[in-house]
Amino acid sequence: MEFFIDTAIVDEIREINAWGVLSGVTTNPSLVASSGRDFKEVIQEIAELVGGAISAEVTALDAEGMIKEGREVAGWSEHVVVKLPLTPAGLQACKTLTSEGIKTNITLCFSVPQALLAARAGATYISPFAGRVDDIGWDGIELVRQIKEAYVLGDIRTKVLAASIRHPQHVVQSALAGADVATIPYKVFTQMIKHPLTQAGLDAFLKDWAKRAGANPETPPSEAGTNPQQGGVNAETGQSEPSQGGRQQ
């Protein structure tokens, strides 16, 4: 499953992109407005930074307006995917833009019938909103699973992009439901990377290294020396161990 980040804040995108895990970015008018910057400027900067698939949403409500705006937005970068609402006008615009070779992301999907219509219109991506479906008492991840199953059975190539992700477990569940992509807020990315056992293990290893170097266990490794030939105490077992040229893990 690919990871997109759901934001228009370039600093957040730059930080997560540095991890080497991003395949794209999704934005919407609300996210761009919150960034306080020019729409075109933001999209072009994101496209240059990340590459991949950069979803930029139209604001017109009629098909003709969506098509015109979609063509303009697609011209900003080869990486732009035109984001369209799941309405009759949105489907019409999707069909036209797809026929012109422009990639599309149909958003605001809340049912399997909607997803099937979007696929027939040629959508590159369909974005079921898992979190918002959960908010009304239904099962958002089950919606993702059903859409993917229907697409597989129908040999449909539209990619399922799990959106409205609220927490790391949503990411796990989306992957298990067969989603092709999850678009994840910055906050959830920072939650995904953290685990108390990871930090505890790292702290133990650094203390062990400081002891090997003959320094106080509380001394940062940068101040404790880096001689791997000295013996020390195994941070996992508490037992002293001989010099062996460094421990591997």
PDB file of C-alpha atoms in Angstrom:
ATOM      1  CA  MET A   1       0.000   0.000   0.000  1.00  0.00           C
ATOM      2  CA  GLU A   2       1.311   3.429  -0.958  1.00  0.00           C
ATOM      3  CA  PHE A   3       1.374   6.363   1.451  1.00  0.00           C
ATOM      4  CA  PHE A   4       0.233   9.876   0.556  1.00  0.00           C
ATOM      5  CA  ILE A   5       0.214  12.760   3.014  1.00  0.00           C
ATOM      6  CA  ASP A   6      -3.011  14.735   3.381  1.00  0.00           C
ATOM      7  CA  THR A   7      -1.950  18.354   3.844  1.00  0.00           C
ATOM      8  CA  ALA A   8      -1.039  21.530   1.989  1.00  0.00           C
ATOM      9  CA  ILE A   9       1.562  22.654   4.541  1.00  0.00           C
ATOM     10  CA  VAL A  10       4.884  22.348   2.742  1.00  0.00           C
ATOM     11  CA  ASP A  11       6.981  22.064   5.909  1.00  0.00           C
ATOM     12  CA  GLU A  12       4.953  19.001   6.977  1.00  0.00           C
ATOM     13  CA  ILE A  13       5.343  17.459   3.527  1.00  0.00           C
ATOM     14  CA  ARG A  14       9.077  18.137   3.473  1.00  0.00           C
ATOM     15  CA  GLU A  15       9.567  16.462   6.868  1.00  0.00           C
ATOM     16  CA  ILE A  16       7.662  13.273   6.046  1.00  0.00           C
ATOM     17  CA  ASN A  17       9.062  13.119   2.512  1.00  0.00           C
ATOM     18  CA  ALA A  18      12.552  13.029   4.026  1.00  0.00           C
ATOM     19  CA  TRP A  19      11.632   9.681   5.590  1.00  0.00           C
ATOM     20  CA  GLY A  20      11.539   8.188   2.084  1.00  0.00           C
ATOM     21  CA  VAL A  21       7.989   6.817   2.376  1.00  0.00           C
ATOM     22  CA  LEU A  22       5.787   9.187   0.349  1.00  0.00           C
ATOM     23  CA  SER A  23       4.328   8.400  -3.054  1.00  0.00           C
ATOM     24  CA  GLY A  24       2.104  11.473  -3.278  1.00  0.00           C
ATOM     25  CA  VAL A  25       0.099  14.219  -1.617  1.00  0.00           C
ATOM     26  CA  THR A  26      -3.598  15.004  -1.391  1.00  0.00           C
ATOM     27  CA  THR A  27      -4.923  18.513  -0.889  1.00  0.00           C
ATOM     28  CA  ASN A  28      -8.367  20.099  -0.894  1.00  0.00           C
ATOM     29  CA  PRO A  29      -9.653  23.695  -0.808  1.00  0.00           C
ATOM     30  CA  SER A  30      -9.856  23.666   2.996  1.00  0.00           C
ATOM     31  CA  LEU A  31      -6.258  22.468   3.368  1.00  0.00           C
ATOM     32  CA  VAL A  32      -4.953  24.998   0.868  1.00  0.00           C
ATOM     33  CA  ALA A  33      -6.922  27.802   2.545  1.00  0.00           C
ATOM     34  CA  SER A  34      -5.449  26.862   5.923  1.00  0.00           C
ATOM     35  CA  SER A  35      -1.942  27.106   4.459  1.00  0.00           C
ATOM     36  CA  GLY A  36      -2.584  30.774   3.685  1.00  0.00           C
ATOM     37  CA  ARG A  37      -0.802  30.564   0.332  1.00  0.00           C
ATOM     38  CA  ASP A  38      -1.625  30.808  -3.368  1.00  0.00           C
ATOM     39  CA  PHE A  39      -3.145  27.571  -4.704  1.00  0.00           C
ATOM     40  CA  LYS A  40      -1.005  27.280  -7.833  1.00  0.00           C
ATOM     41  CA  GLU A  41       2.178  28.197  -5.987  1.00  0.00           C
ATOM     42  CA  VAL A  42       1.540  25.551  -3.320  1.00  0.00           C
ATOM     43  CA  ILE A  43       0.736  22.788  -5.798  1.00  0.00           C
ATOM     44  CA  GLN A  44       3.783  23.474  -7.949  1.00  0.00           C
ATOM     45  CA  GLU A  45       6.099  23.560  -4.926  1.00  0.00           C
ATOM     46  CA  ILE A  46       4.662  20.281  -3.615  1.00  0.00           C
ATOM     47  CA  ALA A  47       4.960  18.644  -7.036  1.00  0.00           C
ATOM     48  CA  GLU A  48       8.601  19.657  -7.319  1.00  0.00           C
ATOM     49  CA  LEU A  49       9.343  18.465  -3.794  1.00  0.00           C
ATOM     50  CA  VAL A  50       7.614  15.081  -3.837  1.00  0.00           C
ATOM     51  CA  GLY A  51       6.746  14.157  -7.404  1.00  0.00           C
ATOM     52  CA  GLY A  52       4.393  11.186  -7.449  1.00  0.00           C
ATOM     53  CA  ALA A  53       0.669  11.931  -7.519  1.00  0.00           C
ATOM     54  CA  ILE A  54      -0.370  15.378  -6.268  1.00  0.00           C
ATOM     55  CA  SER A  55      -4.144  15.763  -5.953  1.00  0.00           C
ATOM     56  CA  ALA A  56      -5.398  19.298  -6.576  1.00  0.00           C
ATOM     57  CA  GLU A  57      -9.135  19.828  -6.232  1.00  0.00           C
ATOM     58  CA  VAL A  58     -11.334  21.980  -8.448  1.00  0.00           C
ATOM     59  CA  THR A  59     -13.804  24.406  -6.894  1.00  0.00           C
ATOM     60  CA  ALA A  60     -16.311  24.733  -9.744  1.00  0.00           C
ATOM     61  CA  LEU A  61     -19.648  22.956  -9.277  1.00  0.00           C
ATOM     62  CA  ASP A  62     -20.759  22.548 -12.895  1.00  0.00           C
ATOM     63  CA  ALA A  63     -19.216  20.107 -15.352  1.00  0.00           C
ATOM     64  CA  GLU A  64     -18.061  22.763 -17.795  1.00  0.00           C
ATOM     65  CA  GLY A  65     -16.366  24.715 -15.031  1.00  0.00           C
ATOM     66  CA  MET A  66     -14.740  21.582 -13.602  1.00  0.00           C
ATOM     67  CA  ILE A  67     -13.379  20.584 -16.994  1.00  0.00           C
ATOM     68  CA  LYS A  68     -11.956  24.035 -17.655  1.00  0.00           C
ATOM     69  CA  GLU A  69     -10.433  24.262 -14.188  1.00  0.00           C
ATOM     70  CA  GLY A  70      -9.175  20.678 -14.361  1.00  0.00           C
ATOM     71  CA  ARG A  71      -7.313  21.325 -17.594  1.00  0.00           C
ATOM     72  CA  GLU A  72      -5.707  24.423 -16.100  1.00  0.00           C
ATOM     73  CA  VAL A  73      -4.662  22.679 -12.885  1.00  0.00           C
ATOM     74  CA  ALA A  74      -3.303  19.664 -14.777  1.00  0.00           C
ATOM     75  CA  GLY A  75      -1.090  22.031 -16.750  1.00  0.00           C
ATOM     76  CA  TRP A  76       0.714  23.174 -13.611  1.00  0.00           C
ATOM     77  CA  SER A  77       2.735  19.963 -13.336  1.00  0.00           C
ATOM     78  CA  GLU A  78       2.928  16.514 -14.860  1.00  0.00           C
ATOM     79  CA  HIS A  79       2.382  15.155 -11.342  1.00  0.00           C
ATOM     80  CA  VAL A  80      -1.015  16.788 -10.798  1.00  0.00           C
ATOM     81  CA  VAL A  81      -4.085  14.577 -10.360  1.00  0.00           C
ATOM     82  CA  VAL A  82      -7.319  16.542 -10.738  1.00  0.00           C
ATOM     83  CA  LYS A  83      -9.581  16.002  -7.750  1.00  0.00           C
ATOM     84  CA  LEU A  84     -13.318  16.030  -8.464  1.00  0.00           C
ATOM     85  CA  PRO A  85     -16.400  15.621  -6.243  1.00  0.00           C
ATOM     86  CA  LEU A  86     -18.607  12.557  -6.608  1.00  0.00           C
ATOM     87  CA  THR A  87     -21.533  14.350  -8.220  1.00  0.00           C
ATOM     88  CA  PRO A  88     -23.137  14.007 -11.670  1.00  0.00           C
ATOM     89  CA  ALA A  89     -21.085  16.990 -12.832  1.00  0.00           C
ATOM     90  CA  GLY A  90     -17.965  15.488 -11.286  1.00  0.00           C
ATOM     91  CA  LEU A  91     -18.481  12.214 -13.128  1.00  0.00           C
ATOM     92  CA  GLN A  92     -19.036  14.048 -16.415  1.00  0.00           C
ATOM     93  CA  ALA A  93     -15.855  16.052 -15.897  1.00  0.00           C
ATOM     94  CA  CYS A  94     -13.980  12.881 -14.943  1.00  0.00           C
ATOM     95  CA  LYS A  95     -15.020  11.179 -18.192  1.00  0.00           C
ATOM     96  CA  THR A  96     -13.875  14.116 -20.305  1.00  0.00           C
ATOM     97  CA  LEU A  97     -10.592  14.722 -18.491  1.00  0.00           C
ATOM     98  CA  THR A  98      -9.756  11.007 -18.494  1.00  0.00           C
ATOM     99  CA  SER A  99     -10.327  10.859 -22.266  1.00  0.00           C
ATOM    100  CA  GLU A 100      -7.756  13.653 -22.570  1.00  0.00           C
ATOM    101  CA  GLY A 101      -5.164  11.677 -20.593  1.00  0.00           C
ATOM    102  CA  ILE A 102      -5.552  13.657 -17.378  1.00  0.00           C
ATOM    103  CA  LYS A 103      -5.474  11.651 -14.137  1.00  0.00           C
ATOM    104  CA  THR A 104      -8.364  12.102 -11.721  1.00  0.00           C
ATOM    105  CA  ASN A 105      -9.213  11.471  -8.097  1.00  0.00           C
ATOM    106  CA  ILE A 106     -12.928  11.242  -7.318  1.00  0.00           C
ATOM    107  CA  THR A 107     -13.433  12.363  -3.740  1.00  0.00           C
ATOM    108  CA  LEU A 108     -16.219  12.409  -1.140  1.00  0.00           C
ATOM    109  CA  CYS A 109     -17.125   8.756  -1.740  1.00  0.00           C
ATOM    110  CA  PHE A 110     -19.384   7.183   0.881  1.00  0.00           C
ATOM    111  CA  SER A 111     -20.852   4.094  -0.807  1.00  0.00           C
ATOM    112  CA  VAL A 112     -19.996   1.205  -3.129  1.00  0.00           C
ATOM    113  CA  PRO A 113     -22.515   2.302  -5.804  1.00  0.00           C
ATOM    114  CA  GLN A 114     -20.791   5.700  -5.909  1.00  0.00           C
ATOM    115  CA  ALA A 115     -17.415   4.004  -6.278  1.00  0.00           C
ATOM    116  CA  LEU A 116     -18.684   1.859  -9.161  1.00  0.00           C
ATOM    117  CA  LEU A 117     -19.983   4.948 -10.970  1.00  0.00           C
ATOM    118  CA  ALA A 118     -16.634   6.701 -10.528  1.00  0.00           C
ATOM    119  CA  ALA A 119     -14.795   3.711 -11.946  1.00  0.00           C
ATOM    120  CA  ARG A 120     -17.055   3.646 -15.017  1.00  0.00           C
ATOM    121  CA  ALA A 121     -16.309   7.330 -15.541  1.00  0.00           C
ATOM    122  CA  GLY A 122     -12.610   6.452 -15.684  1.00  0.00           C
ATOM    123  CA  ALA A 123     -11.355   7.710 -12.322  1.00  0.00           C
ATOM    124  CA  THR A 124      -7.699   7.019 -11.613  1.00  0.00           C
ATOM    125  CA  TYR A 125      -8.387   7.044  -7.862  1.00  0.00           C
ATOM    126  CA  ILE A 126     -11.526   6.724  -5.744  1.00  0.00           C
ATOM    127  CA  SER A 127     -11.385   8.242  -2.244  1.00  0.00           C
ATOM    128  CA  PRO A 128     -13.750   6.636   0.301  1.00  0.00           C
ATOM    129  CA  PHE A 129     -13.767   8.678   3.512  1.00  0.00           C
ATOM    130  CA  ALA A 130     -13.302   6.043   6.206  1.00  0.00           C
ATOM    131  CA  GLY A 131     -13.264   8.414   9.182  1.00  0.00           C
ATOM    132  CA  ARG A 132     -16.343  10.349   8.142  1.00  0.00           C
ATOM    133  CA  VAL A 133     -18.254   7.115   7.551  1.00  0.00           C
ATOM    134  CA  ASP A 134     -17.282   6.009  11.064  1.00  0.00           C
ATOM    135  CA  ASP A 135     -18.597   9.346  12.352  1.00  0.00           C
ATOM    136  CA  ILE A 136     -22.160   8.511  11.277  1.00  0.00           C
ATOM    137  CA  GLY A 137     -22.086   5.081  12.901  1.00  0.00           C
ATOM    138  CA  TRP A 138     -21.192   2.998   9.858  1.00  0.00           C
ATOM    139  CA  ASP A 139     -17.960   1.073   9.232  1.00  0.00           C
ATOM    140  CA  GLY A 140     -15.581   3.118   7.098  1.00  0.00           C
ATOM    141  CA  ILE A 141     -12.971   0.394   6.716  1.00  0.00           C
ATOM    142  CA  GLU A 142     -15.643  -2.101   5.656  1.00  0.00           C
ATOM    143  CA  LEU A 143     -16.588   0.374   2.928  1.00  0.00           C
ATOM    144  CA  VAL A 144     -12.968   0.410   1.749  1.00  0.00           C
ATOM    145  CA  ARG A 145     -12.918  -3.400   1.752  1.00  0.00           C
ATOM    146  CA  GLN A 146     -16.171  -3.707  -0.191  1.00  0.00           C
ATOM    147  CA  ILE A 147     -15.075  -1.211  -2.829  1.00  0.00           C
ATOM    148  CA  LYS A 148     -11.792  -3.049  -3.318  1.00  0.00           C
ATOM    149  CA  GLU A 149     -13.565  -6.397  -3.535  1.00  0.00           C
ATOM    150  CA  ALA A 150     -16.023  -5.053  -6.112  1.00  0.00           C
ATOM    151  CA  TYR A 151     -13.162  -3.638  -8.161  1.00  0.00           C
ATOM    152  CA  VAL A 152     -11.207  -6.886  -8.067  1.00  0.00           C
ATOM    153  CA  LEU A 153     -14.239  -8.930  -9.104  1.00  0.00           C
ATOM    154  CA  GLY A 154     -14.991  -6.481 -11.896  1.00  0.00           C
ATOM    155  CA  ASP A 155     -11.362  -6.246 -13.041  1.00  0.00           C
ATOM    156  CA  ILE A 156     -11.500  -2.491 -12.442  1.00  0.00           C
ATOM    157  CA  ARG A 157      -8.189  -0.650 -12.391  1.00  0.00           C
ATOM    158  CA  THR A 158      -9.296   2.432 -10.439  1.00  0.00           C
ATOM    159  CA  LYS A 159      -7.129   2.595  -7.309  1.00  0.00           C
ATOM    160  CA  VAL A 160      -8.784   2.651  -3.890  1.00  0.00           C
ATOM    161  CA  LEU A 161      -7.402   5.554  -1.869  1.00  0.00           C
ATOM    162  CA  ALA A 162      -8.444   5.326   1.779  1.00  0.00           C
ATOM    163  CA  ALA A 163      -9.061   8.875   2.996  1.00  0.00           C
ATOM    164  CA  SER A 164     -10.192  10.577   6.198  1.00  0.00           C
ATOM    165  CA  ILE A 165      -7.646   8.559   8.169  1.00  0.00           C
ATOM    166  CA  ARG A 166      -7.918   9.423  11.873  1.00  0.00           C
ATOM    167  CA  HIS A 167      -5.317   7.227  13.617  1.00  0.00           C
ATOM    168  CA  PRO A 168      -2.618   4.601  12.930  1.00  0.00           C
ATOM    169  CA  GLN A 169      -5.057   1.723  13.295  1.00  0.00           C
ATOM    170  CA  HIS A 170      -7.022   3.127  10.363  1.00  0.00           C
ATOM    171  CA  VAL A 171      -3.832   2.745   8.301  1.00  0.00           C
ATOM    172  CA  VAL A 172      -3.409  -0.883   9.365  1.00  0.00           C
ATOM    173  CA  GLN A 173      -7.057  -1.659   8.700  1.00  0.00           C
ATOM    174  CA  SER A 174      -6.932   0.027   5.285  1.00  0.00           C
ATOM    175  CA  ALA A 175      -3.950  -2.087   4.285  1.00  0.00           C
ATOM    176  CA  LEU A 176      -5.711  -5.274   5.416  1.00  0.00           C
ATOM    177  CA  ALA A 177      -8.841  -4.184   3.524  1.00  0.00           C
ATOM    178  CA  GLY A 178      -6.813  -4.060   0.315  1.00  0.00           C
ATOM    179  CA  ALA A 179      -6.544  -0.299  -0.190  1.00  0.00           C
ATOM    180  CA  ASP A 180      -4.007   0.676  -2.831  1.00  0.00           C
ATOM    181  CA  VAL A 181      -3.230   3.960  -1.098  1.00  0.00           C
ATOM    182  CA  ALA A 182      -3.824   5.593   2.274  1.00  0.00           C
ATOM    183  CA  THR A 183      -3.657   9.366   2.493  1.00  0.00           C
ATOM    184  CA  ILE A 184      -2.527  10.188   5.995  1.00  0.00           C
ATOM    185  CA  PRO A 185      -2.464  13.444   7.995  1.00  0.00           C
ATOM    186  CA  TYR A 186       0.866  14.670   9.323  1.00  0.00           C
ATOM    187  CA  LYS A 187      -0.182  13.980  12.934  1.00  0.00           C
ATOM    188  CA  VAL A 188      -0.954  10.336  12.165  1.00  0.00           C
ATOM    189  CA  PHE A 189       2.412   9.879  10.440  1.00  0.00           C
ATOM    190  CA  THR A 190       4.146  11.082  13.606  1.00  0.00           C
ATOM    191  CA  GLN A 191       2.052   8.646  15.650  1.00  0.00           C
ATOM    192  CA  MET A 192       2.881   5.747  13.322  1.00  0.00           C
ATOM    193  CA  ILE A 193       6.633   6.116  13.741  1.00  0.00           C
ATOM    194  CA  LYS A 194       6.563   6.072  17.540  1.00  0.00           C
ATOM    195  CA  HIS A 195       6.524   3.078  19.888  1.00  0.00           C
ATOM    196  CA  PRO A 196       7.634   3.057  23.548  1.00  0.00           C
ATOM    197  CA  LEU A 197       9.615  -0.159  23.090  1.00  0.00           C
ATOM    198  CA  THR A 198      11.542   1.352  20.195  1.00  0.00           C
ATOM    199  CA  GLN A 199      12.604   4.305  22.339  1.00  0.00           C
ATOM    200  CA  ALA A 200      13.368   2.089  25.334  1.00  0.00           C
ATOM    201  CA  GLY A 201      15.517  -0.177  23.201  1.00  0.00           C
ATOM    202  CA  LEU A 202      17.379   2.759  21.685  1.00  0.00           C
ATOM    203  CA  ASP A 203      18.023   4.254  25.129  1.00  0.00           C
ATOM    204  CA  ALA A 204      19.360   0.911  26.371  1.00  0.00           C
ATOM    205  CA  PHE A 205      21.667   0.483  23.388  1.00  0.00           C
ATOM    206  CA  LEU A 206      23.099   3.980  23.831  1.00  0.00           C
ATOM    207  CA  LYS A 207      23.730   3.393  27.543  1.00  0.00           C
ATOM    208  CA  ASP A 208      25.468   0.127  26.677  1.00  0.00           C
ATOM    209  CA  TRP A 209      27.626   1.891  24.097  1.00  0.00           C
ATOM    210  CA  ALA A 210      28.590   4.576  26.607  1.00  0.00           C
ATOM    211  CA  LYS A 211      29.710   1.867  29.057  1.00  0.00           C
ATOM    212  CA  ARG A 212      31.749   0.155  26.348  1.00  0.00           C
ATOM    213  CA  ALA A 213      33.544   3.424  25.741  1.00  0.00           C
ATOM    214  CA  GLY A 214      34.369   3.726  29.409  1.00  0.00           C
ATOM    215  CA  ALA A 215      32.151   6.718  30.115  1.00  0.00           C
ATOM    216  CA  ASN A 216      29.309   7.421  32.482  1.00  0.00           C
ATOM    217  CA  PRO A 217      26.184   5.556  31.228  1.00  0.00           C
ATOM    218  CA  GLU A 218      24.281   8.834  31.248  1.00  0.00           C
ATOM    219  CA  THR A 219      26.861  10.529  29.007  1.00  0.00           C
ATOM    220  CA  PRO A 220      25.628  11.012  25.424  1.00  0.00           C
ATOM    221  CA  PRO A 221      27.445   8.712  22.986  1.00  0.00           C
ATOM    222  CA  SER A 222      28.897  11.724  21.174  1.00  0.00           C
ATOM    223  CA  GLU A 223      30.782  12.565  24.401  1.00  0.00           C
ATOM    224  CA  ALA A 224      31.561   9.011  25.465  1.00  0.00           C
ATOM    225  CA  GLY A 225      33.895   8.046  22.634  1.00  0.00           C
ATOM    226  CA  THR A 226      33.305   5.511  19.898  1.00  0.00           C
ATOM    227  CA  ASN A 227      35.834   2.761  20.563  1.00  0.00           C
ATOM    228  CA  PRO A 228      34.010  -0.522  19.811  1.00  0.00           C
ATOM    229  CA  GLN A 229      36.941  -2.609  21.114  1.00  0.00           C
ATOM    230  CA  GLN A 230      36.200  -1.937  24.773  1.00  0.00           C
ATOM    231  CA  GLY A 231      34.050  -4.329  26.759  1.00  0.00           C
ATOM    232  CA  GLY A 232      30.827  -3.309  28.435  1.00  0.00           C
ATOM    233  CA  VAL A 233      27.551  -4.449  29.911  1.00  0.00           C
ATOM    234  CA  ASN A 234      24.816  -5.919  27.731  1.00  0.00           C
ATOM    235  CA  ALA A 235      21.815  -3.602  28.053  1.00  0.00           C
ATOM    236  CA  GLU A 236      19.392  -6.447  27.415  1.00  0.00           C
ATOM    237  CA  THR A 237      20.818  -9.055  29.813  1.00  0.00           C
ATOM    238  CA  GLY A 238      22.614  -6.912  32.369  1.00  0.00           C
ATOM    239  CA  GLN A 239      25.677  -9.203  32.014  1.00  0.00           C
ATOM    240  CA  SER A 240      29.182  -7.950  31.367  1.00  0.00           C
ATOM    241  CA  GLU A 241      30.670  -9.080  28.087  1.00  0.00           C
ATOM    242  CA  PRO A 242      34.200  -9.198  26.662  1.00  0.00           C
ATOM    243  CA  SER A 243      35.600  -6.955  23.977  1.00  0.00           C
ATOM    244  CA  GLN A 244      34.550  -8.389  20.584  1.00  0.00           C
ATOM    245  CA  GLY A 245      34.788  -5.432  18.243  1.00  0.00           C
ATOM    246  CA  GLY A 246      31.242  -4.270  18.890  1.00  0.00           C
ATOM    247  CA  ARG A 247      27.879  -5.917  19.200  1.00  0.00           C
ATOM    248  CA  GLN A 248      25.586  -6.447  16.269  1.00  0.00           C
ATOM    249  CA  GLN A 249      21.811  -6.340  16.438  1.00  0.00           C
TER     250      GLN A 249
END
